[in-house]
């Protein structure tokens, strides 16, 4: 009974089917019919004209998006617990040619306009200090919290006021939408670009970068090739993306994961370190308690010395979630 | 009847099967059993201890390998027609942080010790000129020529003498081995690293970087993550690589492609611009002749104003090759 | 009466004289006799074989030194108030090709082994997190504190234990040595490289990078040219450096600056935010008090809302220092 | 009697005087009155609104200028003998974050619209090939040839048509203007930026980057700091630049150098490999002849196996030039 992460879960059967079907084409790169359909299909999903690129990983998606917004001498405002800051092996420094991540504090790994201002305002407007060029938020956040549409609107307004780009790392965007019950457009807010995650949600190796602006998307296409991320059989990535949005599979998968997380959360009571607004749970738990759970067959990561992190996935079995809930309740 | 390229050919059934089988694991990144088996399996194939990383594209494979050999202020000697020079969208400049490709002339898109010396020797040994740090050759070359083992040995000796790294871009390594009838170790020569291509040979999205040196491989692991090329479901890439070398599928596929190329070559006579030593044909052909062939349903690229390029793949049908041969003979 | 900074003070007459004398040569770059004498002269000063490069700015000195210790995918541990972190316009990100500064807390803008360990130890040893490659400290620190030799020895021991490079930003190295009363070698500690500052201490446009290791110095020579910092009339920079160490001018200048700072400090009492161990004073002071001082003709920077920073220089007039001391006492 | 290069010649007395005079200020960076006067003074010289930055070297000037025109994934068209291609130690790759120099052939180390088109036109307009973003020419060229105003106009028109930036490396701009007898504006043509060289023409350590566009200049200010090229005592660089243009010292110095070159050229006859249009001579000469000249006390560089390069400077003595002319005539 595995709750380590959603990042290596098995691939959804509909994704497999779509990949198989894509084998029939032989157009290289993104010239195939499936890749060519992405813009239109995602424009429908987001109720706006968007341009979409596939890439194999969330790290590549985030960094290619940010590289369209932040020059090498600039900075990206992000939470101090942001994935780009903590877990991407320095990829932003690579893709942005030495640009700097400027970290911001904030509850629940979420940014607020006040928090961003508190970080930006002390930066002297001169050449000696790295100036902010962009803001990046994670939806849902690294602590499993979801931004409400009005929160994104407020951050977007600040970005606009200060002339900053606005990026959303949506590695678990689907889980946020499923939790919020809003439209994808609302959950993206006024961001310039969104890393629309699929790998953690039933795909194999495809994420979408959603751009509002064609010029940015064109730039990202050059940078994608230059980063070795343009696959000659890209149709298999495009097929994964289309399969995910076909019939709202992405949303159903996320709803299943969220439901499992909610089930577990219901047993955690005051142990919960953060409200559960997606598919991750951060649960206060002693070492002995964790050992006990592991003894019962549950897999999960320690979260510091006194807590554990549980992540559910699209394929988490209801029985497993119930079993974990019971086990936690019984501690 | 498509002879445009081998880079988007369909995926071999055994590769599909291996990928399906890999769905059962849920270890992320390269911690799964399949990824963990790569070093041993490739060490067997190359009759030497090697360390192996999967990546999704040949561009990433080449550039990650070169980044272990060439510092940002150095240069990589390569043929002026090399894929890294001509067709990777500046990826070497990105991955090597501004290092320079130092181009070398040579017949058949192949380097020779003399050619390399002719390019290196005029470089003043001072800080004003970019100094060579590595040599990169392509096996089989961009013009479909294969390096003989003794040719690689000679280049390797020069590299050693000058203290340079030695890399082989093996996007079509299998085709070279199939043509040469030698062992993989012989076709790699004394190179420090090899991009062992699979995508053009029946895989979907996996290439292997084969390192002789563990330290270089470790370095490349950090750089792979930093480049966004560490996939969380990497087991699907590892599975492709193992499927390719299992039962020498890689060699059989290449033999099929080469056989089709040889069949076509047999009809080209003096039209051949280069001896056919892999699965690519460069054929002198007027615009009218090309139009005639296209009128008969053959797909291929123009090669400048007076020639055409034909590429066969693992799945080129024998009938198609025969038909093309006849059509060319009948021009 | 200017106490804004020492970074734009006038040039010492002996420096002017040495520059004039250097006009007679016409050997370009660093081939002139003055440049060629640097290694020997600094080896004498540091009682060890060192290799020395001139550059025009402290930022270039710091970054060229760090680039010999930290690979593009690595990180440099530094204080959160370090000049390289706060005031170099992202130069470390540029020179180190995207490497990351990993900030450490510490009293007086100084690092301690415990502080460094507290920052390093939580870094997971995997490819997802940027690994530390080097440590950089500032002697004297950004808050005007000086590292004792045994403090540097302890940091050096930690660096060695963890396999990290060790760099000292000595923009105000002379002031530290003057305060500590120790030898230059002791004030550098076991560091691999030192940015030996002269511009803030009476020179015009020359800093020395002092390397213990020839290989690192050779690497830095290539990087210096590549950064456009190899001046064809480099003899004028070398001349400045030799003039500074000739007859211990560097030390005398620093002693004068420190004496002026001590004079002012004697009037500050509990207002001092940090012990004065070089030539900078951070003094608690209300806005009204600062206005009063400025009304009396004193120039200085605000330091946040409730303090002021005063910096003395080699050419600070004794009368001015006394006047400032009296004025502060009279607040 | 030294004809090795103009790059290490002594500093003109008026430059020394201006530097001395600048010692009285203590405003740091480029906030001093001398630095602040640059825009206006150069705008007068170029009869147009320009924005001007000082830097210490021509390499930095070229690369900072190019970085405003060429993105990291782009390319800069330049002559295959261009200084940025051959003699800047890979600095363009560093400053442009991996962008590529795309070399062009052309007589006399000069570019022509036809030559540029011949290099650009074969570049496929796709993400696999590095696209040109800018053109860089050298005035006077590396072979001592000067572009006529109409030649620059034609290149500028091509740049505009193709949407490319246009940069002039003017390391010997003064010599070109002195030869052409035209205005500085005409010798710059419609270029977006000019590296206005002074170091080879009597200054010590200052070059000007002249931008037509304020936005580009602002960008370059951030990049200059980030490259460690913002000197805190920048007033000494500004003073050099003002001294050079004061009373047209720059032009007089170049006229002297050119006159000496012309004197020597008059003795070379058919030996001249290129017309002498500035202060460099490339002269066919056997090894024995070179030895003979050196035996007579003349210093110069070999130029390949069968020629020599002679460079005159602002301070070349008339007697020395005459002596060299006679010696060559007497060979």
Short mmCIF file of N, CA and C in Angstrom, two decimals, chain C residues 2 6-11 16-17 19-20 23 25-29 56-57 59-60 83 87-91 93-95 97 199-200 202-205 222 225-233 235-236 301, chain D residues 2 6-11 16-17 19-20 23 25-29 56-57 59-60 83 87-91 93-95 97 199-200 202-205 222 225-233 235-236 301:
data_model
loop_
_atom_site.label_atom_id
_atom_site.label_comp_id
_atom_site.label_asym_id
_atom_site.label_seq_id
_atom_site.Cartn_x
_atom_site.Cartn_y
_atom_site.Cartn_z
N UNK C 2 33.03 62.93 4.06
CA UNK C 2 32.38 61.83 3.38
C UNK C 2 32.67 60.50 4.06
N UNK C 6 34.37 53.51 1.02
CA UNK C 6 35.78 53.58 0.65
C UNK C 6 36.00 53.19 -0.81
N UNK C 7 34.91 52.92 -1.50
CA UNK C 7 35.08 52.32 -2.83
C UNK C 7 35.40 53.32 -3.93
N UNK C 8 35.31 54.62 -3.60
CA UNK C 8 35.61 55.60 -4.65
C UNK C 8 36.63 56.64 -4.17
N UNK C 9 37.32 56.30 -3.11
CA UNK C 9 38.32 57.22 -2.57
C UNK C 9 39.40 57.51 -3.60
N UNK C 10 40.11 58.58 -3.36
CA UNK C 10 41.13 58.95 -4.33
C UNK C 10 42.27 57.92 -4.34
N UNK C 11 43.08 58.01 -5.36
CA UNK C 11 44.14 57.04 -5.58
C UNK C 11 45.40 57.51 -4.86
N UNK C 16 49.78 56.13 -8.15
CA UNK C 16 49.95 56.96 -9.36
C UNK C 16 51.38 56.86 -9.90
N UNK C 17 52.33 56.97 -9.00
CA UNK C 17 53.73 56.93 -9.45
C UNK C 17 54.06 55.60 -10.12
N UNK C 19 52.03 53.60 -11.60
CA UNK C 19 51.35 53.51 -12.89
C UNK C 19 52.13 54.29 -13.95
N UNK C 20 52.53 55.47 -13.59
CA UNK C 20 53.34 56.28 -14.51
C UNK C 20 54.59 55.51 -14.97
N UNK C 23 54.35 52.96 -17.71
CA UNK C 23 54.04 53.40 -19.08
C UNK C 23 55.18 53.09 -20.03
N UNK C 25 56.83 50.37 -20.54
CA UNK C 25 56.83 49.04 -21.17
C UNK C 25 55.86 49.04 -22.34
N UNK C 26 55.98 48.07 -23.20
CA UNK C 26 54.91 47.90 -24.19
C UNK C 26 54.59 46.44 -24.43
N UNK C 27 54.84 45.62 -23.42
CA UNK C 27 54.44 44.21 -23.53
C UNK C 27 52.95 44.10 -23.22
N UNK C 28 52.22 43.43 -24.08
CA UNK C 28 50.78 43.38 -23.87
C UNK C 28 50.35 42.33 -22.84
N UNK C 29 49.09 42.49 -22.38
CA UNK C 29 48.43 41.53 -21.51
C UNK C 29 49.19 41.37 -20.19
N UNK C 56 40.12 43.92 -12.69
CA UNK C 56 39.77 45.31 -12.40
C UNK C 56 38.79 45.49 -11.26
N UNK C 57 38.03 44.46 -10.92
CA UNK C 57 36.99 44.64 -9.90
C UNK C 57 36.93 43.46 -8.95
N UNK C 59 34.17 42.09 -7.93
CA UNK C 59 33.18 41.15 -8.44
C UNK C 59 33.84 40.15 -9.38
N UNK C 60 34.66 40.64 -10.28
CA UNK C 60 35.36 39.73 -11.19
C UNK C 60 36.31 38.82 -10.42
N UNK C 83 28.43 39.81 -0.05
CA UNK C 83 28.45 40.69 -1.22
C UNK C 83 28.09 39.91 -2.48
N UNK C 87 25.04 41.96 -3.67
CA UNK C 87 25.46 43.19 -4.34
C UNK C 87 26.27 43.00 -5.61
N UNK C 88 26.22 41.84 -6.21
CA UNK C 88 27.03 41.67 -7.42
C UNK C 88 26.17 41.44 -8.66
N UNK C 89 24.93 41.86 -8.57
CA UNK C 89 24.08 41.87 -9.76
C UNK C 89 23.94 40.53 -10.44
N UNK C 90 24.06 39.46 -9.66
CA UNK C 90 23.92 38.14 -10.26
C UNK C 90 25.18 37.62 -10.93
N UNK C 91 26.30 38.30 -10.69
CA UNK C 91 27.55 37.88 -11.33
C UNK C 91 27.93 36.43 -11.03
N UNK C 93 25.99 33.90 -10.66
CA UNK C 93 25.18 33.07 -11.56
C UNK C 93 25.73 33.09 -12.97
N UNK C 94 26.28 34.21 -13.38
CA UNK C 94 26.83 34.35 -14.73
C UNK C 94 28.16 33.58 -14.84
N UNK C 95 29.07 33.90 -13.96
CA UNK C 95 30.41 33.31 -14.05
C UNK C 95 30.41 31.81 -13.75
N UNK C 97 27.85 29.89 -14.38
CA UNK C 97 26.97 29.24 -15.34
C UNK C 97 25.74 28.64 -14.68
N UNK C 199 41.24 48.16 -4.48
CA UNK C 199 40.51 49.36 -4.94
C UNK C 199 39.96 50.16 -3.77
N UNK C 200 39.46 49.49 -2.73
CA UNK C 200 38.91 50.20 -1.58
C UNK C 200 40.02 50.72 -0.67
N UNK C 202 43.07 52.37 -1.79
CA UNK C 202 44.05 53.30 -2.35
C UNK C 202 44.47 53.03 -3.77
N UNK C 203 44.06 51.90 -4.33
CA UNK C 203 44.36 51.63 -5.74
C UNK C 203 43.26 52.26 -6.60
N UNK C 204 43.45 52.16 -7.92
CA UNK C 204 42.46 52.73 -8.83
C UNK C 204 41.54 51.66 -9.38
N UNK C 205 42.12 50.59 -9.90
CA UNK C 205 41.33 49.64 -10.69
C UNK C 205 42.00 48.28 -10.73
N UNK C 222 42.24 31.50 -18.40
CA UNK C 222 41.34 31.33 -19.55
C UNK C 222 40.01 32.03 -19.30
N UNK C 225 40.21 35.93 -19.61
CA UNK C 225 40.13 36.41 -20.99
C UNK C 225 38.71 36.29 -21.50
N UNK C 226 38.12 35.14 -21.26
CA UNK C 226 36.76 34.87 -21.75
C UNK C 226 35.75 35.86 -21.18
N UNK C 227 36.05 36.42 -20.03
CA UNK C 227 35.16 37.40 -19.41
C UNK C 227 35.50 38.83 -19.82
N UNK C 228 36.45 38.97 -20.75
CA UNK C 228 36.82 40.31 -21.19
C UNK C 228 37.58 41.07 -20.12
N UNK C 229 38.23 40.36 -19.22
CA UNK C 229 38.96 41.04 -18.14
C UNK C 229 40.47 41.01 -18.31
N UNK C 230 40.92 40.49 -19.45
CA UNK C 230 42.36 40.55 -19.71
C UNK C 230 42.66 41.85 -20.44
N UNK C 231 43.25 42.79 -19.76
CA UNK C 231 43.51 44.09 -20.37
C UNK C 231 44.84 44.05 -21.12
N UNK C 232 44.86 44.65 -22.30
CA UNK C 232 46.11 44.61 -23.07
C UNK C 232 47.18 45.47 -22.41
N UNK C 233 46.78 46.49 -21.68
CA UNK C 233 47.76 47.26 -20.92
C UNK C 233 47.69 46.88 -19.45
N UNK C 235 49.77 45.96 -17.55
CA UNK C 235 50.88 46.40 -16.70
C UNK C 235 50.43 47.48 -15.72
N UNK C 236 49.41 48.24 -16.12
CA UNK C 236 48.96 49.30 -15.21
C UNK C 236 48.20 48.74 -14.01
N UNK C 301 25.44 56.55 4.44
CA UNK C 301 24.23 55.87 4.01
C UNK C 301 23.34 55.51 5.19
N UNK D 2 59.24 49.12 -32.63
CA UNK D 2 58.23 48.12 -32.37
C UNK D 2 57.02 48.30 -33.28
N UNK D 6 49.39 47.88 -31.69
CA UNK D 6 49.05 49.16 -31.08
C UNK D 6 48.37 48.95 -29.72
N UNK D 7 48.25 47.68 -29.32
CA UNK D 7 47.39 47.42 -28.16
C UNK D 7 48.06 47.68 -26.81
N UNK D 8 49.38 47.91 -26.83
CA UNK D 8 50.05 48.14 -25.55
C UNK D 8 50.89 49.42 -25.59
N UNK D 9 50.59 50.27 -26.55
CA UNK D 9 51.33 51.53 -26.68
C UNK D 9 51.16 52.38 -25.42
N UNK D 10 52.04 53.32 -25.26
CA UNK D 10 51.97 54.14 -24.05
C UNK D 10 50.73 55.02 -24.08
N UNK D 11 50.42 55.57 -22.94
CA UNK D 11 49.19 56.33 -22.76
C UNK D 11 49.47 57.79 -23.11
N UNK D 16 46.50 60.95 -19.48
CA UNK D 16 47.02 60.98 -18.11
C UNK D 16 46.48 62.21 -17.35
N UNK D 17 46.52 63.34 -18.01
CA UNK D 17 46.06 64.56 -17.34
C UNK D 17 44.59 64.46 -16.93
N UNK D 19 42.91 61.78 -16.35
CA UNK D 19 42.74 60.82 -15.26
C UNK D 19 43.10 61.47 -13.93
N UNK D 20 44.18 62.17 -13.93
CA UNK D 20 44.61 62.88 -12.71
C UNK D 20 43.48 63.82 -12.23
N UNK D 23 40.62 62.46 -10.23
CA UNK D 23 40.86 61.93 -8.89
C UNK D 23 40.11 62.74 -7.83
N UNK D 25 37.02 63.65 -7.67
CA UNK D 25 35.64 63.26 -7.37
C UNK D 25 35.64 62.06 -6.43
N UNK D 26 34.55 61.79 -5.81
CA UNK D 26 34.45 60.51 -5.10
C UNK D 26 33.09 59.87 -5.27
N UNK D 27 32.43 60.16 -6.38
CA UNK D 27 31.17 59.48 -6.68
C UNK D 27 31.47 58.12 -7.28
N UNK D 28 30.84 57.10 -6.74
CA UNK D 28 31.20 55.76 -7.22
C UNK D 28 30.50 55.38 -8.54
N UNK D 29 31.01 54.32 -9.15
CA UNK D 29 30.42 53.70 -10.34
C UNK D 29 30.35 54.71 -11.49
N UNK D 56 36.35 48.30 -19.76
CA UNK D 56 37.81 48.30 -19.77
C UNK D 56 38.43 47.67 -21.01
N UNK D 57 37.68 46.83 -21.70
CA UNK D 57 38.30 46.11 -22.82
C UNK D 57 37.36 46.04 -24.02
N UNK D 59 36.92 43.38 -25.82
CA UNK D 59 36.16 42.13 -25.74
C UNK D 59 34.88 42.35 -24.95
N UNK D 60 34.98 43.02 -23.82
CA UNK D 60 33.77 43.30 -23.03
C UNK D 60 32.83 44.20 -23.81
N UNK D 83 37.59 39.30 -34.94
CA UNK D 83 38.20 39.22 -33.61
C UNK D 83 37.31 38.43 -32.66
N UNK D 87 39.77 35.65 -31.61
CA UNK D 87 40.72 36.13 -30.62
C UNK D 87 40.12 36.57 -29.30
N UNK D 88 38.92 36.17 -29.00
CA UNK D 88 38.34 36.63 -27.74
C UNK D 88 38.09 35.47 -26.77
N UNK D 89 38.80 34.40 -26.96
CA UNK D 89 38.79 33.31 -25.99
C UNK D 89 37.41 32.74 -25.67
N UNK D 90 36.52 32.83 -26.64
CA UNK D 90 35.18 32.30 -26.40
C UNK D 90 34.28 33.25 -25.65
N UNK D 91 34.68 34.51 -25.53
CA UNK D 91 33.86 35.46 -24.78
C UNK D 91 32.44 35.61 -25.33
N UNK D 93 30.58 33.36 -26.62
CA UNK D 93 29.81 32.23 -26.10
C UNK D 93 29.44 32.41 -24.64
N UNK D 94 30.30 33.05 -23.90
CA UNK D 94 30.04 33.30 -22.48
C UNK D 94 28.98 34.39 -22.31
N UNK D 95 29.22 35.54 -22.90
CA UNK D 95 28.31 36.68 -22.71
C UNK D 95 26.94 36.46 -23.36
N UNK D 97 25.62 33.48 -23.66
CA UNK D 97 25.03 32.28 -23.07
C UNK D 97 24.87 31.16 -24.06
N UNK D 199 41.64 52.09 -26.41
CA UNK D 199 42.85 51.52 -25.82
C UNK D 199 43.99 51.42 -26.85
N UNK D 200 43.64 51.07 -28.08
CA UNK D 200 44.67 50.95 -29.13
C UNK D 200 45.06 52.32 -29.68
N UNK D 202 45.70 55.29 -27.67
CA UNK D 202 46.25 56.27 -26.74
C UNK D 202 45.63 56.29 -25.36
N UNK D 203 44.54 55.54 -25.17
CA UNK D 203 43.97 55.45 -23.82
C UNK D 203 44.66 54.33 -23.06
N UNK D 204 44.29 54.18 -21.79
CA UNK D 204 44.89 53.15 -20.96
C UNK D 204 43.99 51.93 -20.86
N UNK D 205 42.74 52.17 -20.51
CA UNK D 205 41.87 51.05 -20.12
C UNK D 205 40.41 51.42 -20.26
N UNK D 222 22.94 46.56 -16.80
CA UNK D 222 22.77 45.40 -15.90
C UNK D 222 23.81 44.32 -16.23
N UNK D 225 27.41 45.20 -14.99
CA UNK D 225 27.63 44.90 -13.57
C UNK D 225 27.77 43.41 -13.37
N UNK D 226 26.86 42.68 -13.98
CA UNK D 226 26.84 41.22 -13.83
C UNK D 226 28.13 40.58 -14.34
N UNK D 227 28.82 41.25 -15.24
CA UNK D 227 30.08 40.74 -15.77
C UNK D 227 31.28 41.25 -14.98
N UNK D 228 31.01 41.96 -13.89
CA UNK D 228 32.12 42.48 -13.09
C UNK D 228 32.86 43.61 -13.79
N UNK D 229 32.19 44.29 -14.69
CA UNK D 229 32.86 45.36 -15.44
C UNK D 229 32.44 46.77 -14.99
N UNK D 230 31.63 46.83 -13.94
CA UNK D 230 31.28 48.14 -13.41
C UNK D 230 32.32 48.50 -12.36
N UNK D 231 33.20 49.42 -12.68
CA UNK D 231 34.27 49.78 -11.75
C UNK D 231 33.77 50.87 -10.80
N UNK D 232 34.13 50.73 -9.53
CA UNK D 232 33.65 51.73 -8.57
C UNK D 232 34.33 53.09 -8.81
N UNK D 233 35.52 53.07 -9.34
CA UNK D 233 36.16 54.32 -9.70
C UNK D 233 36.09 54.52 -11.22
N UNK D 235 35.06 56.76 -12.85
CA UNK D 235 35.37 58.10 -13.36
C UNK D 235 36.69 58.13 -14.12
N UNK D 236 37.60 57.21 -13.76
CA UNK D 236 38.89 57.20 -14.47
C UNK D 236 38.74 56.64 -15.89
N UNK D 301 55.05 40.72 -35.89
CA UNK D 301 54.62 39.32 -35.85
C UNK D 301 54.71 38.69 -37.24
#
